[in-house]
mmCIF file of C-alpha atoms and ligand atoms in Angstrom:
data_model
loop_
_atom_site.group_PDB
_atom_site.id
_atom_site.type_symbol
_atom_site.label_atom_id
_atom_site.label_comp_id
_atom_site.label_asym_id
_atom_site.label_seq_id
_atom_site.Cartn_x
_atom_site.Cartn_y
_atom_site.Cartn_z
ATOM 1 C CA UNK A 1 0.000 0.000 0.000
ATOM 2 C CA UNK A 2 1.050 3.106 -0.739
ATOM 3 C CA UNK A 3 2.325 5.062 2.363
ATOM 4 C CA UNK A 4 0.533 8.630 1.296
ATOM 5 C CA UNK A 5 -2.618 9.084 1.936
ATOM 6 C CA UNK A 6 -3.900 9.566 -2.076
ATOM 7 C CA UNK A 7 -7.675 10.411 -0.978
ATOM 8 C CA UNK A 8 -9.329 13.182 -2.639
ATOM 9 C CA UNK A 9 -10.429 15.413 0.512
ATOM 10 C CA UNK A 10 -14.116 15.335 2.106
ATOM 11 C CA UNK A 11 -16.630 17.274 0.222
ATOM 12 C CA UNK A 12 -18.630 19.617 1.771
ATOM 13 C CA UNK A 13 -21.300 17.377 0.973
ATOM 14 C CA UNK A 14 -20.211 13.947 1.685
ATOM 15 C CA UNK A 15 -19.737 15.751 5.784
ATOM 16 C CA UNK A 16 -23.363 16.787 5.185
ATOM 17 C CA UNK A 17 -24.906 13.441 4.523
ATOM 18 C CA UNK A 18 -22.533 11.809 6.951
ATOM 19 C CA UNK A 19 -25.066 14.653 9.588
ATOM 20 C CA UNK A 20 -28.241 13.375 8.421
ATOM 21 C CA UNK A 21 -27.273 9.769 8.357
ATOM 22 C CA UNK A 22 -26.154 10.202 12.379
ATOM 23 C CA UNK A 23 -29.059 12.272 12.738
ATOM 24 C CA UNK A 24 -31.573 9.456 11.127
ATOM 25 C CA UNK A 25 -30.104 7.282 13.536
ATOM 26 C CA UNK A 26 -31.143 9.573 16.073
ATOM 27 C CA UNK A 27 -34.681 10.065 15.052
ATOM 28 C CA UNK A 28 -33.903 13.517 15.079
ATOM 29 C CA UNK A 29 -34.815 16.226 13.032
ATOM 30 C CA UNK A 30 -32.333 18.982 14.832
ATOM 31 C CA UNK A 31 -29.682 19.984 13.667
ATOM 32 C CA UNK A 32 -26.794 17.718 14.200
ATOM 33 C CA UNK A 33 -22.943 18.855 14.674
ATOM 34 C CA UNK A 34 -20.586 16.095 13.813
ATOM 35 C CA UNK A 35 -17.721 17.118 15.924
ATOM 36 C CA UNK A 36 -14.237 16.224 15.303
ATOM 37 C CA UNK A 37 -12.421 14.664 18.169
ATOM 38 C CA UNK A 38 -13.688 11.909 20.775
ATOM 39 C CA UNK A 39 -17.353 12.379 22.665
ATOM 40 C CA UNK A 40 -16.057 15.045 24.890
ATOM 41 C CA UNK A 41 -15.668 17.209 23.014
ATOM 42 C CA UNK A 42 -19.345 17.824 22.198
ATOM 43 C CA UNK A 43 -19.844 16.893 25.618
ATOM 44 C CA UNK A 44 -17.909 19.590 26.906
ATOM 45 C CA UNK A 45 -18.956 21.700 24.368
ATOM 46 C CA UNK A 46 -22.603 21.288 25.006
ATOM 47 C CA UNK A 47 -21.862 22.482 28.748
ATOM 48 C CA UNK A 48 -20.124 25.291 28.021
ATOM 49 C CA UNK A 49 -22.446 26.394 25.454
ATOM 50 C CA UNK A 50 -25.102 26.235 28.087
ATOM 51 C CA UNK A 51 -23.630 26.672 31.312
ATOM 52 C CA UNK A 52 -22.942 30.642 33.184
ATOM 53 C CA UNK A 53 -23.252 31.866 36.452
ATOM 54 C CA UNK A 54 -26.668 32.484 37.116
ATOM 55 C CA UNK A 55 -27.676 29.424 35.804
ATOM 56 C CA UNK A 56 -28.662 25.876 38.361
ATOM 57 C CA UNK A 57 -27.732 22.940 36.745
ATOM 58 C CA UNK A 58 -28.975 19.054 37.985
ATOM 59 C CA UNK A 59 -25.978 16.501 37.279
ATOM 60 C CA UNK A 60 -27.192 13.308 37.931
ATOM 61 C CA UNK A 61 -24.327 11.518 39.053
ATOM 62 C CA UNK A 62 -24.605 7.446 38.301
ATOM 63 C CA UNK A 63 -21.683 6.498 36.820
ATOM 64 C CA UNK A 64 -17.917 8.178 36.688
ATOM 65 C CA UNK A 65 -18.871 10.498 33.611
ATOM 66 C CA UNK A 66 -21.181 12.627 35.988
ATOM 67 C CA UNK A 67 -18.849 13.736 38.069
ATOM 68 C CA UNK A 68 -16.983 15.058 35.082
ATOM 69 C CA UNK A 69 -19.565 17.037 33.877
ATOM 70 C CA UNK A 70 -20.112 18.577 37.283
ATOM 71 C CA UNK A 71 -16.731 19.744 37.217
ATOM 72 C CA UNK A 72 -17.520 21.273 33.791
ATOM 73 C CA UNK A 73 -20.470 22.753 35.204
ATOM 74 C CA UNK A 74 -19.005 24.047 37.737
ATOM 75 C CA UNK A 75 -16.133 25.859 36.556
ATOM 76 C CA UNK A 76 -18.891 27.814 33.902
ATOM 77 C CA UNK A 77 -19.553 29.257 36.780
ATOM 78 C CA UNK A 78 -23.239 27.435 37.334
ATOM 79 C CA UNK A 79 -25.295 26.565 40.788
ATOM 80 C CA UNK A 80 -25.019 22.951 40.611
ATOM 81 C CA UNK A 81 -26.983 20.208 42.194
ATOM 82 C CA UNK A 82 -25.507 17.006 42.170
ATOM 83 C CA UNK A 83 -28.359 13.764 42.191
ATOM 84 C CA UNK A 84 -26.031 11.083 42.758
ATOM 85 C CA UNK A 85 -27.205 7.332 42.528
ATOM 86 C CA UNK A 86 -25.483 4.123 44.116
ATOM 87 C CA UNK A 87 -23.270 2.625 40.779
ATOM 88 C CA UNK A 88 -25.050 -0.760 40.978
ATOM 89 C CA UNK A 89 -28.597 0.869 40.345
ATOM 90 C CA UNK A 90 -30.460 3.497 37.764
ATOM 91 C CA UNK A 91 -31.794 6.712 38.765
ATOM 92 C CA UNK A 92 -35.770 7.467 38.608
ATOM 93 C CA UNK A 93 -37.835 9.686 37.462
ATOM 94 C CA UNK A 94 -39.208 10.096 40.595
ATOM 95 C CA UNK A 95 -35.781 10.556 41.694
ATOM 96 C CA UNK A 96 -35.444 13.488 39.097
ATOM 97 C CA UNK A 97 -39.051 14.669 40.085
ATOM 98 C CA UNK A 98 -37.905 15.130 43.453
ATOM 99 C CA UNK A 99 -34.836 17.374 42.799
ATOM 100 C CA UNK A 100 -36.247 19.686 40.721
ATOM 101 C CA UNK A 101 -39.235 20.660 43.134
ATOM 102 C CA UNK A 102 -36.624 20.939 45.782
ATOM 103 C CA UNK A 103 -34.354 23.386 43.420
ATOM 104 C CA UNK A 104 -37.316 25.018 40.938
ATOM 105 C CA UNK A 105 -34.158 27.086 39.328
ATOM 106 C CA UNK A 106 -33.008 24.197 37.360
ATOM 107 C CA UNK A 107 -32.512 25.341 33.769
ATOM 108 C CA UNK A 108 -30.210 22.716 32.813
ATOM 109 C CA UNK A 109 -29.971 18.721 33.248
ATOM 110 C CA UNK A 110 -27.014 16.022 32.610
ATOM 111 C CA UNK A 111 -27.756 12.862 32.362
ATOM 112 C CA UNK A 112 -25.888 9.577 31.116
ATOM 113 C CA UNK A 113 -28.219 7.228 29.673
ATOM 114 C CA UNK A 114 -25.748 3.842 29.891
ATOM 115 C CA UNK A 115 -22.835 3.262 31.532
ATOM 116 C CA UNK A 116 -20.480 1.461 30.366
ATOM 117 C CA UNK A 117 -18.005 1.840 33.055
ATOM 118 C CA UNK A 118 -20.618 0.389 35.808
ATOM 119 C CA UNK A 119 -23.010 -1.364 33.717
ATOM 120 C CA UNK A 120 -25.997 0.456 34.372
ATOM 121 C CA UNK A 121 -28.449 2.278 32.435
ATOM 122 C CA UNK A 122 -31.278 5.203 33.078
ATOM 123 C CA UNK A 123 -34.820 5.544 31.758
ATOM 124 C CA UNK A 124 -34.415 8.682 29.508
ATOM 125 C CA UNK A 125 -38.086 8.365 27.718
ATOM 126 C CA UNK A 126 -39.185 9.089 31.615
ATOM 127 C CA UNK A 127 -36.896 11.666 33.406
ATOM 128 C CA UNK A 128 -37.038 13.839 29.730
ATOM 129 C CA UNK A 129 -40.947 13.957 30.224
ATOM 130 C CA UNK A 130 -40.255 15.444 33.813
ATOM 131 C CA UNK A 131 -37.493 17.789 32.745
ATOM 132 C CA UNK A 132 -39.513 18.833 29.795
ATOM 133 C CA UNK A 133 -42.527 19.557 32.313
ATOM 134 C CA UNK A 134 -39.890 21.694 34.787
ATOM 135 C CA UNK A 135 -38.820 23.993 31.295
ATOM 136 C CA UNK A 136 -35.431 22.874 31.669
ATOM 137 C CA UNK A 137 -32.740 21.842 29.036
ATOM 138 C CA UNK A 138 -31.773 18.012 28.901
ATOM 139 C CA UNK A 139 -28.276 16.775 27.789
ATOM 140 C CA UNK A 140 -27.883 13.168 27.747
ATOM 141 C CA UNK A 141 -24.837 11.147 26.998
ATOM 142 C CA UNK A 142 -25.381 8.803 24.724
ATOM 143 C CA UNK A 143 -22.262 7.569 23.927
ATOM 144 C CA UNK A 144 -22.747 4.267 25.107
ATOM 145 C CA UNK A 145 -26.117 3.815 24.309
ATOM 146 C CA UNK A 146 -26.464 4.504 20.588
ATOM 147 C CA UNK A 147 -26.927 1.450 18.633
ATOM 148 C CA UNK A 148 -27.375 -0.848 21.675
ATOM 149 C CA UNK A 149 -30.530 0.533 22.962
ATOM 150 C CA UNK A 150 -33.367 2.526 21.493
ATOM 151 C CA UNK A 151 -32.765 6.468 21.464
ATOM 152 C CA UNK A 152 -35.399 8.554 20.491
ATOM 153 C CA UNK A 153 -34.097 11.905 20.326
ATOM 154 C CA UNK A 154 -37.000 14.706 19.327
ATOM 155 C CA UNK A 155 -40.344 11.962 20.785
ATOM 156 C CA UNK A 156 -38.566 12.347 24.405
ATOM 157 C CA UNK A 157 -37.461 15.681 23.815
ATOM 158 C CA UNK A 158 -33.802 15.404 24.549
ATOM 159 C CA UNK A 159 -32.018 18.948 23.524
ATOM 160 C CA UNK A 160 -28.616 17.933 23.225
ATOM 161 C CA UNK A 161 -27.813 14.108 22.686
ATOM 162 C CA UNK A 162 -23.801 13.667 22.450
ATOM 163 C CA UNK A 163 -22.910 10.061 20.816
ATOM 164 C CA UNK A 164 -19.497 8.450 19.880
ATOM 165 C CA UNK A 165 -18.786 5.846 16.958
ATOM 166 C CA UNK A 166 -16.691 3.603 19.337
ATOM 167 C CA UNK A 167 -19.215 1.334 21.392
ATOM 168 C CA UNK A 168 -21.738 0.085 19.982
ATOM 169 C CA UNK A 169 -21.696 1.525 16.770
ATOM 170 C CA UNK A 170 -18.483 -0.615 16.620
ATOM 171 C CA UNK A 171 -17.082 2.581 14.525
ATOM 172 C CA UNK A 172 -13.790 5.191 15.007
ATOM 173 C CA UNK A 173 -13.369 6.668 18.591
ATOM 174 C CA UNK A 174 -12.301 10.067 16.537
ATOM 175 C CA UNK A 175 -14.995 11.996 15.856
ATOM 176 C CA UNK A 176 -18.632 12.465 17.746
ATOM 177 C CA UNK A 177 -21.737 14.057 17.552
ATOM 178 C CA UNK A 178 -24.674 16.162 19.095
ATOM 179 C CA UNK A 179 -27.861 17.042 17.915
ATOM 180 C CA UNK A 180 -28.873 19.980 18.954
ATOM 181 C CA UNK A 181 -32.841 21.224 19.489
ATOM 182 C CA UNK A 182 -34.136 24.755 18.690
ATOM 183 C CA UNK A 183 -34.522 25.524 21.905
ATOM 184 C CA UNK A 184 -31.014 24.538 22.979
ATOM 185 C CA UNK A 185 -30.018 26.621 20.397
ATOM 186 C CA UNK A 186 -31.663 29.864 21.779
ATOM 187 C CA UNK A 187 -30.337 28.734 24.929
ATOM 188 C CA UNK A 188 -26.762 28.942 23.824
ATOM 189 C CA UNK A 189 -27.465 32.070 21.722
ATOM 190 C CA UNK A 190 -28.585 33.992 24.376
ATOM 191 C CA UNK A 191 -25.373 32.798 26.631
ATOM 192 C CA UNK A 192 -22.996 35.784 26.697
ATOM 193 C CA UNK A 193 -20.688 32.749 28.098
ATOM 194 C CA UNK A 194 -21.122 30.480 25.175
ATOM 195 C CA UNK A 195 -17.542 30.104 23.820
ATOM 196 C CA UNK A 196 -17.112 31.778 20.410
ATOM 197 C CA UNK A 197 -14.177 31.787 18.238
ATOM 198 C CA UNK A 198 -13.319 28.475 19.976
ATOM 199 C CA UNK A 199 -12.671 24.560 19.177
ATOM 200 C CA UNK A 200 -15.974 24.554 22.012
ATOM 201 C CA UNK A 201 -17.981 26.288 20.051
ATOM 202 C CA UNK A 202 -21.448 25.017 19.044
ATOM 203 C CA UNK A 203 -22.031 28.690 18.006
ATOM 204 C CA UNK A 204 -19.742 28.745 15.464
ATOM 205 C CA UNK A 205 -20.642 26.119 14.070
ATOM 206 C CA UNK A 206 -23.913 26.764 13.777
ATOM 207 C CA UNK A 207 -22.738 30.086 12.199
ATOM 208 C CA UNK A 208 -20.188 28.937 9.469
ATOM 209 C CA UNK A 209 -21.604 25.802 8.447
ATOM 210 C CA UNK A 210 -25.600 24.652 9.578
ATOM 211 C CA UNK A 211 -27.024 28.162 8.722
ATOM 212 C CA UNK A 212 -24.489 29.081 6.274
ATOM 213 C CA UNK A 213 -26.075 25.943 3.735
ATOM 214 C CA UNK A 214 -23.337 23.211 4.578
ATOM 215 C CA UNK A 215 -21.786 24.229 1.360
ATOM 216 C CA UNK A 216 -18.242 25.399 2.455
ATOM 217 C CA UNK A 217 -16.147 23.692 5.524
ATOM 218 C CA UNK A 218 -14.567 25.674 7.914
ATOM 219 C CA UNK A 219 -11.848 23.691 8.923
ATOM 220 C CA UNK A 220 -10.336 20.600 7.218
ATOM 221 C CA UNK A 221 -12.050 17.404 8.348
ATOM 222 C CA UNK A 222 -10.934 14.612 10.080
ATOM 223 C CA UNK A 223 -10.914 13.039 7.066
ATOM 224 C CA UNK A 224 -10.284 9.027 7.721
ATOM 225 C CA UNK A 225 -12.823 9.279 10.939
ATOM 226 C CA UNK A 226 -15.482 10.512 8.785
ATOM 227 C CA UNK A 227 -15.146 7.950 6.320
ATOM 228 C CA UNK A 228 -14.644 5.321 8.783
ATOM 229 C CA UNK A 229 -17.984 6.676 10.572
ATOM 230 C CA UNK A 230 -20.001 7.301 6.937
ATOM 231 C CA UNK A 231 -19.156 3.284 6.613
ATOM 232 C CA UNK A 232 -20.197 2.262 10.138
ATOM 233 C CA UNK A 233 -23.593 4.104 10.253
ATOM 234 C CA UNK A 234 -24.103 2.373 6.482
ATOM 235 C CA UNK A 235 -23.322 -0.821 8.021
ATOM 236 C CA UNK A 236 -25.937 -0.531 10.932
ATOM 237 C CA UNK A 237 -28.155 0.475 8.185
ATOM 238 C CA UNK A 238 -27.276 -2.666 6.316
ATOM 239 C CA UNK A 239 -28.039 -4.934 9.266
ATOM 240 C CA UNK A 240 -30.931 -3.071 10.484
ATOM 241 C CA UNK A 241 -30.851 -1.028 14.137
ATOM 242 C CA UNK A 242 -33.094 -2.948 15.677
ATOM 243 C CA UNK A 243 -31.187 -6.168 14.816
ATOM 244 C CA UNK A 244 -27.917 -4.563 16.432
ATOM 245 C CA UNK A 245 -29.705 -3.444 19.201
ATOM 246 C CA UNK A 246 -31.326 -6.472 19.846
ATOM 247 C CA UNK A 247 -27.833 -8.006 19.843
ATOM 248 C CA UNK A 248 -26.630 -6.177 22.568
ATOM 249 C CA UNK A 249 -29.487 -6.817 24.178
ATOM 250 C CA UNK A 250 -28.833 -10.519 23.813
ATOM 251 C CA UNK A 251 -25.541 -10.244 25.100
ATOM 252 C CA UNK A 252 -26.055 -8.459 27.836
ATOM 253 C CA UNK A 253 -28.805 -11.155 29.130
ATOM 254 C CA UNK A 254 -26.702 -14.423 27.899
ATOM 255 C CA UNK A 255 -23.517 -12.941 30.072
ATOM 256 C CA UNK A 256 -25.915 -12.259 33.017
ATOM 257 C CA UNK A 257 -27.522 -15.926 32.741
ATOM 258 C CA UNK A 258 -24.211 -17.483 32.166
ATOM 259 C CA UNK A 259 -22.454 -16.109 35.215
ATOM 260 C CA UNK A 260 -25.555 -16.599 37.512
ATOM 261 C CA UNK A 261 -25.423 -20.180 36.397
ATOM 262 C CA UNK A 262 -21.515 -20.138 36.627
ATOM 263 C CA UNK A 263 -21.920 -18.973 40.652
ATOM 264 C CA UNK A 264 -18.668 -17.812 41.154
ATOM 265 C CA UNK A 265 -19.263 -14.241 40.071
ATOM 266 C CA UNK A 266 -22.184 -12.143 40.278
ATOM 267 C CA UNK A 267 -23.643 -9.291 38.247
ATOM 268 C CA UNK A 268 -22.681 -5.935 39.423
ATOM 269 C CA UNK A 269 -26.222 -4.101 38.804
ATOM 270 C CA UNK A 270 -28.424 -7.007 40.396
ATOM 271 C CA UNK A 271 -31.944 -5.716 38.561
ATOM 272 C CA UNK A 272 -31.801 -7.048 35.099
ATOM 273 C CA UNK A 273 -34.039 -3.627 33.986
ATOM 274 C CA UNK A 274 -30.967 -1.323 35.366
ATOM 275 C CA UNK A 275 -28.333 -3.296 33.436
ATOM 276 C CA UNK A 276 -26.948 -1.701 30.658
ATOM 277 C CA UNK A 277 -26.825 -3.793 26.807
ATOM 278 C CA UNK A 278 -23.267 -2.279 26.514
ATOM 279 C CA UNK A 279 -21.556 -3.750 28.849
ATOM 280 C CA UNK A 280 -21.971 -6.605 31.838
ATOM 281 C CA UNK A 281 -20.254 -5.514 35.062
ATOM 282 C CA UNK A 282 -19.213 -8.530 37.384
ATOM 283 C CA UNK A 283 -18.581 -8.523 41.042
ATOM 284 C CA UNK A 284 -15.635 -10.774 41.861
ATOM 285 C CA UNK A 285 -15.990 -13.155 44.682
ATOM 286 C CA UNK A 286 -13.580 -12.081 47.916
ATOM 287 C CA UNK A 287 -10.599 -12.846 47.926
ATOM 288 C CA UNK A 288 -10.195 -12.375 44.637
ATOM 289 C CA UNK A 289 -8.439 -9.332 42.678
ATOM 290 C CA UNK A 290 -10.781 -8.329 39.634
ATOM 291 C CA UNK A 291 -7.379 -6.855 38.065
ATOM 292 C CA UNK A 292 -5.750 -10.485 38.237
ATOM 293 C CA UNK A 293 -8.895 -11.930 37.064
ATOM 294 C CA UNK A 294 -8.890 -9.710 34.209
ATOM 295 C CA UNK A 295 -5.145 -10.492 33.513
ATOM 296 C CA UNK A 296 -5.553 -14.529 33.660
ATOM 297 C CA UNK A 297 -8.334 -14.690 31.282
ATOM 298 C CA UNK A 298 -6.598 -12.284 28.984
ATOM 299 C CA UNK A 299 -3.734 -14.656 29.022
ATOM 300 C CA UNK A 300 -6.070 -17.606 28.565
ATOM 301 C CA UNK A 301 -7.442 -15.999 25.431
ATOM 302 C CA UNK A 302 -6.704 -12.547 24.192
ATOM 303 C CA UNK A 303 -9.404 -11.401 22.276
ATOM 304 C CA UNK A 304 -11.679 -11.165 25.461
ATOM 305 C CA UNK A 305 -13.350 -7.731 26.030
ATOM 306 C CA UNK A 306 -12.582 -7.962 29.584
ATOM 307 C CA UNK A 307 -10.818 -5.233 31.656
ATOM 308 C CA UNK A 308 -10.950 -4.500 35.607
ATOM 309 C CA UNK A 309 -13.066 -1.765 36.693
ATOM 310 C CA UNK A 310 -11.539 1.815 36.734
ATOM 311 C CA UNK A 311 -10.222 3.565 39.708
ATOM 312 C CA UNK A 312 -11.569 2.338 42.868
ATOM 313 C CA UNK A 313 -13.502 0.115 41.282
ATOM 314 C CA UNK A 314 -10.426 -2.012 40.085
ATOM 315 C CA UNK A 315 -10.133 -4.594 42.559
ATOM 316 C CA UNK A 316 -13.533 -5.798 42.902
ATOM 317 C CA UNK A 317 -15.480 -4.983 39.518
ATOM 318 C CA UNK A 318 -14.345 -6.879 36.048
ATOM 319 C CA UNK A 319 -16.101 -5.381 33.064
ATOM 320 C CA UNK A 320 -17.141 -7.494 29.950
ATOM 321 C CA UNK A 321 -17.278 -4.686 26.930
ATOM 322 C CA UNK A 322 -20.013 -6.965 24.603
ATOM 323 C CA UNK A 323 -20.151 -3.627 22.358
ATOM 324 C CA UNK A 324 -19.424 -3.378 18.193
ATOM 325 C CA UNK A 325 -18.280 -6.951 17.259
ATOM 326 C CA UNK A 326 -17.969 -8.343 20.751
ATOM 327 C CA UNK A 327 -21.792 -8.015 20.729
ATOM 328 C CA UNK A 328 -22.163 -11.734 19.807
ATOM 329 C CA UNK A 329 -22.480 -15.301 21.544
ATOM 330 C CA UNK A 330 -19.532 -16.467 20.384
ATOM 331 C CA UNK A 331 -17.559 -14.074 22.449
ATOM 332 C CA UNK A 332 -19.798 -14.355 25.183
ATOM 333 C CA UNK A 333 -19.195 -18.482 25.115
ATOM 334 C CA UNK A 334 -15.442 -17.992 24.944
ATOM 335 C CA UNK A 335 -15.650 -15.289 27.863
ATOM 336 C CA UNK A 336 -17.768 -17.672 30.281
ATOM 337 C CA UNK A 337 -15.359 -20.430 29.535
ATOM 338 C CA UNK A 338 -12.588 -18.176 30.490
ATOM 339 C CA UNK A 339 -14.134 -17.453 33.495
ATOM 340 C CA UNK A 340 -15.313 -20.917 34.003
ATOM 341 C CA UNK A 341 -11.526 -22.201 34.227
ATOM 342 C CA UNK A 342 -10.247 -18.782 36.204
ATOM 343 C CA UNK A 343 -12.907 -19.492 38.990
ATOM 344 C CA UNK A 344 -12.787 -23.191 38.836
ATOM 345 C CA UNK A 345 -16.571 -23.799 37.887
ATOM 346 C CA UNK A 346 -18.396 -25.853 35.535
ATOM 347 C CA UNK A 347 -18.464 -23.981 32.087
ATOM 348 C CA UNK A 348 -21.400 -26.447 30.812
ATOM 349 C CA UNK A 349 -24.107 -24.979 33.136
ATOM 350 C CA UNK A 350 -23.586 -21.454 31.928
ATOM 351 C CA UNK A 351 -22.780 -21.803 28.270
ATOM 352 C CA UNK A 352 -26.417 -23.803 28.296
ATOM 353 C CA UNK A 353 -27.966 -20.848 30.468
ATOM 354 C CA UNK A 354 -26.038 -18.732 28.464
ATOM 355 C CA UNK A 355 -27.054 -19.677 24.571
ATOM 356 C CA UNK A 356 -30.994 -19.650 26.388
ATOM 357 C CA UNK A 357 -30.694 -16.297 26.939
ATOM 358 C CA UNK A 358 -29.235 -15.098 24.307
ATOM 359 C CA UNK A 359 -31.896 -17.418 21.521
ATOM 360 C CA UNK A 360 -34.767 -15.481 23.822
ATOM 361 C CA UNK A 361 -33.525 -11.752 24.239
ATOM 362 C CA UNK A 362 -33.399 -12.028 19.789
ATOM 363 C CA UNK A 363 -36.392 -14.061 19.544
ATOM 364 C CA UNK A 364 -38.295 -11.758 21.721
ATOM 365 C CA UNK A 365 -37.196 -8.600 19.204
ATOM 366 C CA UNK A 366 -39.014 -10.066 16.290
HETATM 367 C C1 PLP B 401 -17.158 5.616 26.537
HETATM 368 C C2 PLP B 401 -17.955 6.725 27.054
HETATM 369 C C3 PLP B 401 -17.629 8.045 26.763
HETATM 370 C C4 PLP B 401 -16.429 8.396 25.932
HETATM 371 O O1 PLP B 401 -15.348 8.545 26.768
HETATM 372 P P1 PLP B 401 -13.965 7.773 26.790
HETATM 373 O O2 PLP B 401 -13.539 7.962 28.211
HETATM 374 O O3 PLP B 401 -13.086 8.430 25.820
HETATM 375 O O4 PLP B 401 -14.185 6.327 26.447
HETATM 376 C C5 PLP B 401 -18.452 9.040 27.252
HETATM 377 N N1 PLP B 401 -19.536 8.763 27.995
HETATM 378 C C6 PLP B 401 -19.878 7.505 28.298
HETATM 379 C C7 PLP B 401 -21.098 7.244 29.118
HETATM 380 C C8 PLP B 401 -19.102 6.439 27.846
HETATM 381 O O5 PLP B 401 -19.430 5.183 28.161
#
């Protein structure tokens, strides 16, 4: 192969059609930004751009990802309350409800709808009716939701809904997305704190490209990531949504069924309806270091998407990432016989359990 890169550079409309294909698979008709660098960068972005002092922001805190947007948050200068959840469980809308009668001044609302870091995952359709009800704006993190769950942008009224091509779209980790509602858009217009003239900026953006007719880029695209994410979202097409969704679904329940019947491990998020399809967190029995775990069955086979929890969650938590191509029961067979031999149980039990879960979670989205 040739070592220059001898690619004719990204039209101005090849990046446009690449923004309605990501916003078709957002059931969106906003306007959609596809940002170029990883998801936070429109997740900071969409902070910033809404975020000054004088404004009360909820951050709903269930995974590690909250408490990086409260940070954000906080440094734009906003009031913020934090609603912050046990890891192993979802937040409510009740939950949600609650805050925002005890702080009415809430104009803005962060919210991650799955976790893949802990496993869990938050009823969106629900807490956006409430926060549409209180008037205030909803940003939701969909990064590790898209394409392994349902996400229905503009029919639950989420104003700014940040994705990233590297979970379960199974695409590049280099650029992003948001769409971005009309009234977000006023929101950020009418913040003299919105950055401008700024890699942040949503503004510009909006200025030099959406309104300007998507005719003329500003800046040179990250060329390879677009084309990398063009082919992924025509690939989901291809297979259908719902049939990768339902996959992730099935993997999620075949790794849950598998280590239940395995014993030696159990699931992290114990309600089945707060587990995310992304990923499957484990809790490892005592006396044993999720870190090593993660390290034997790596050594027993290398292509398992296993790693030990982050931070403090690294001796106890072992994560299996069933996102993209790992979303299949093949991988989920050769992971429970991994931890089958690691843990000294029977793998027959679970891979049994495990292929019954996974033939019911498709069969039951037909
Ligand atoms: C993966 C992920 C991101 C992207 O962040 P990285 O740390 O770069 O992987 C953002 N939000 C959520 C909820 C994620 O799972």
């Amino acid at each position: 192969m040739s070592p220059f890169l001898d690619l004719p550079p990204l039209t101005a409309a090849e990046f446009a059609a690449i923004e309605d294909k990501v916003a078709a698979l957002l059931h969106t008709t906003a306007d959609v930004v596809v940002t170029q660098g990883e998801a936070l960068l429109p997740l900071e972005a969409a902070i910033r751009g809404a975020a000054h002092p004088g404004s009360t922001a909820l951050n709903i805190v269930t995974g590690p990802y909250g408490q990086t947007f409260g940070n954000w948050l906080r440094d734009c200068g906003a009031k913020v309350v934090d609603l912050v959840v046990p890891f192993e469980t979802a937040v409510s809308a009740e939950q949600v409800a609650e805050a925002l009668v005890a702080e009415p001044a809430v104009d803005f609302v962060s919210l991650v709808h799955a976790e893949a870091a802990t496993g869990n995952t938050n009823p969106v359709a629900e807490i956006a009716a409430v926060v549409r009800e209180h008037g205030a704006l909803l940003m939701v993190d969909a990064v590790a939701s898209v394409a392994a769950e349902p996400l229905l942008t503009d029919a639950w009224g989420v104003d700014l809904c940040v994705i990233g091509g590297q979970k379960a779209m199974g695409g590049p980790a280099g650029v992003s997305a948001v769409s971005v509602s009309a009234r977000a858009w006023e929101r950020i217009a009418a913040n003299p704190a919105a950055p401008r003239r700024s890699y942040l900026s949503l503004l510009d953006w909006k200025e030099r490209w959406t309104d300007a007719g998507r005719t003329a880029l500003p800046h040179a695209p990250a060329q390879l990531e677009m084309l990398a994410l063009g082919a992924c979202l025509d690939r989901i097409a291809a297979d259908g949504l719902d049939a990768v969704i339902a996959r992730h679904r099935a993997a999620a329940a075949a790794v849950r069924a598998g280590v239940r019947a395995l014993g030696t491990l159990a699931p992290f998020v114990p309600a089945d309806a707060h587990a995310a399809p992304v990923a499957t967190t484990l809790r490892a029995p005592d006396g044993l270091d999720a870190t090593g775990l993660a390290r034997e069955l790596l050594q027993l086979d290398p292509s398992l998407p296993v790693q030990a929890g982050g931070g403090a969650l690294a001796a106890t938590m072992l994560r299996v990432n069933h996102y993209g191509a790992a979303a299949a029961l093949g991988t989920v067979r050769a992971t429970l016989t991994a931890l089958a031999t690691a843990t000294a149980a029977d793998a027959a039990p679970a891979l049994t359990a495990a292929d019954a879960a996974w033939g019911e979670a498709i069969t039951a989205a037909h």
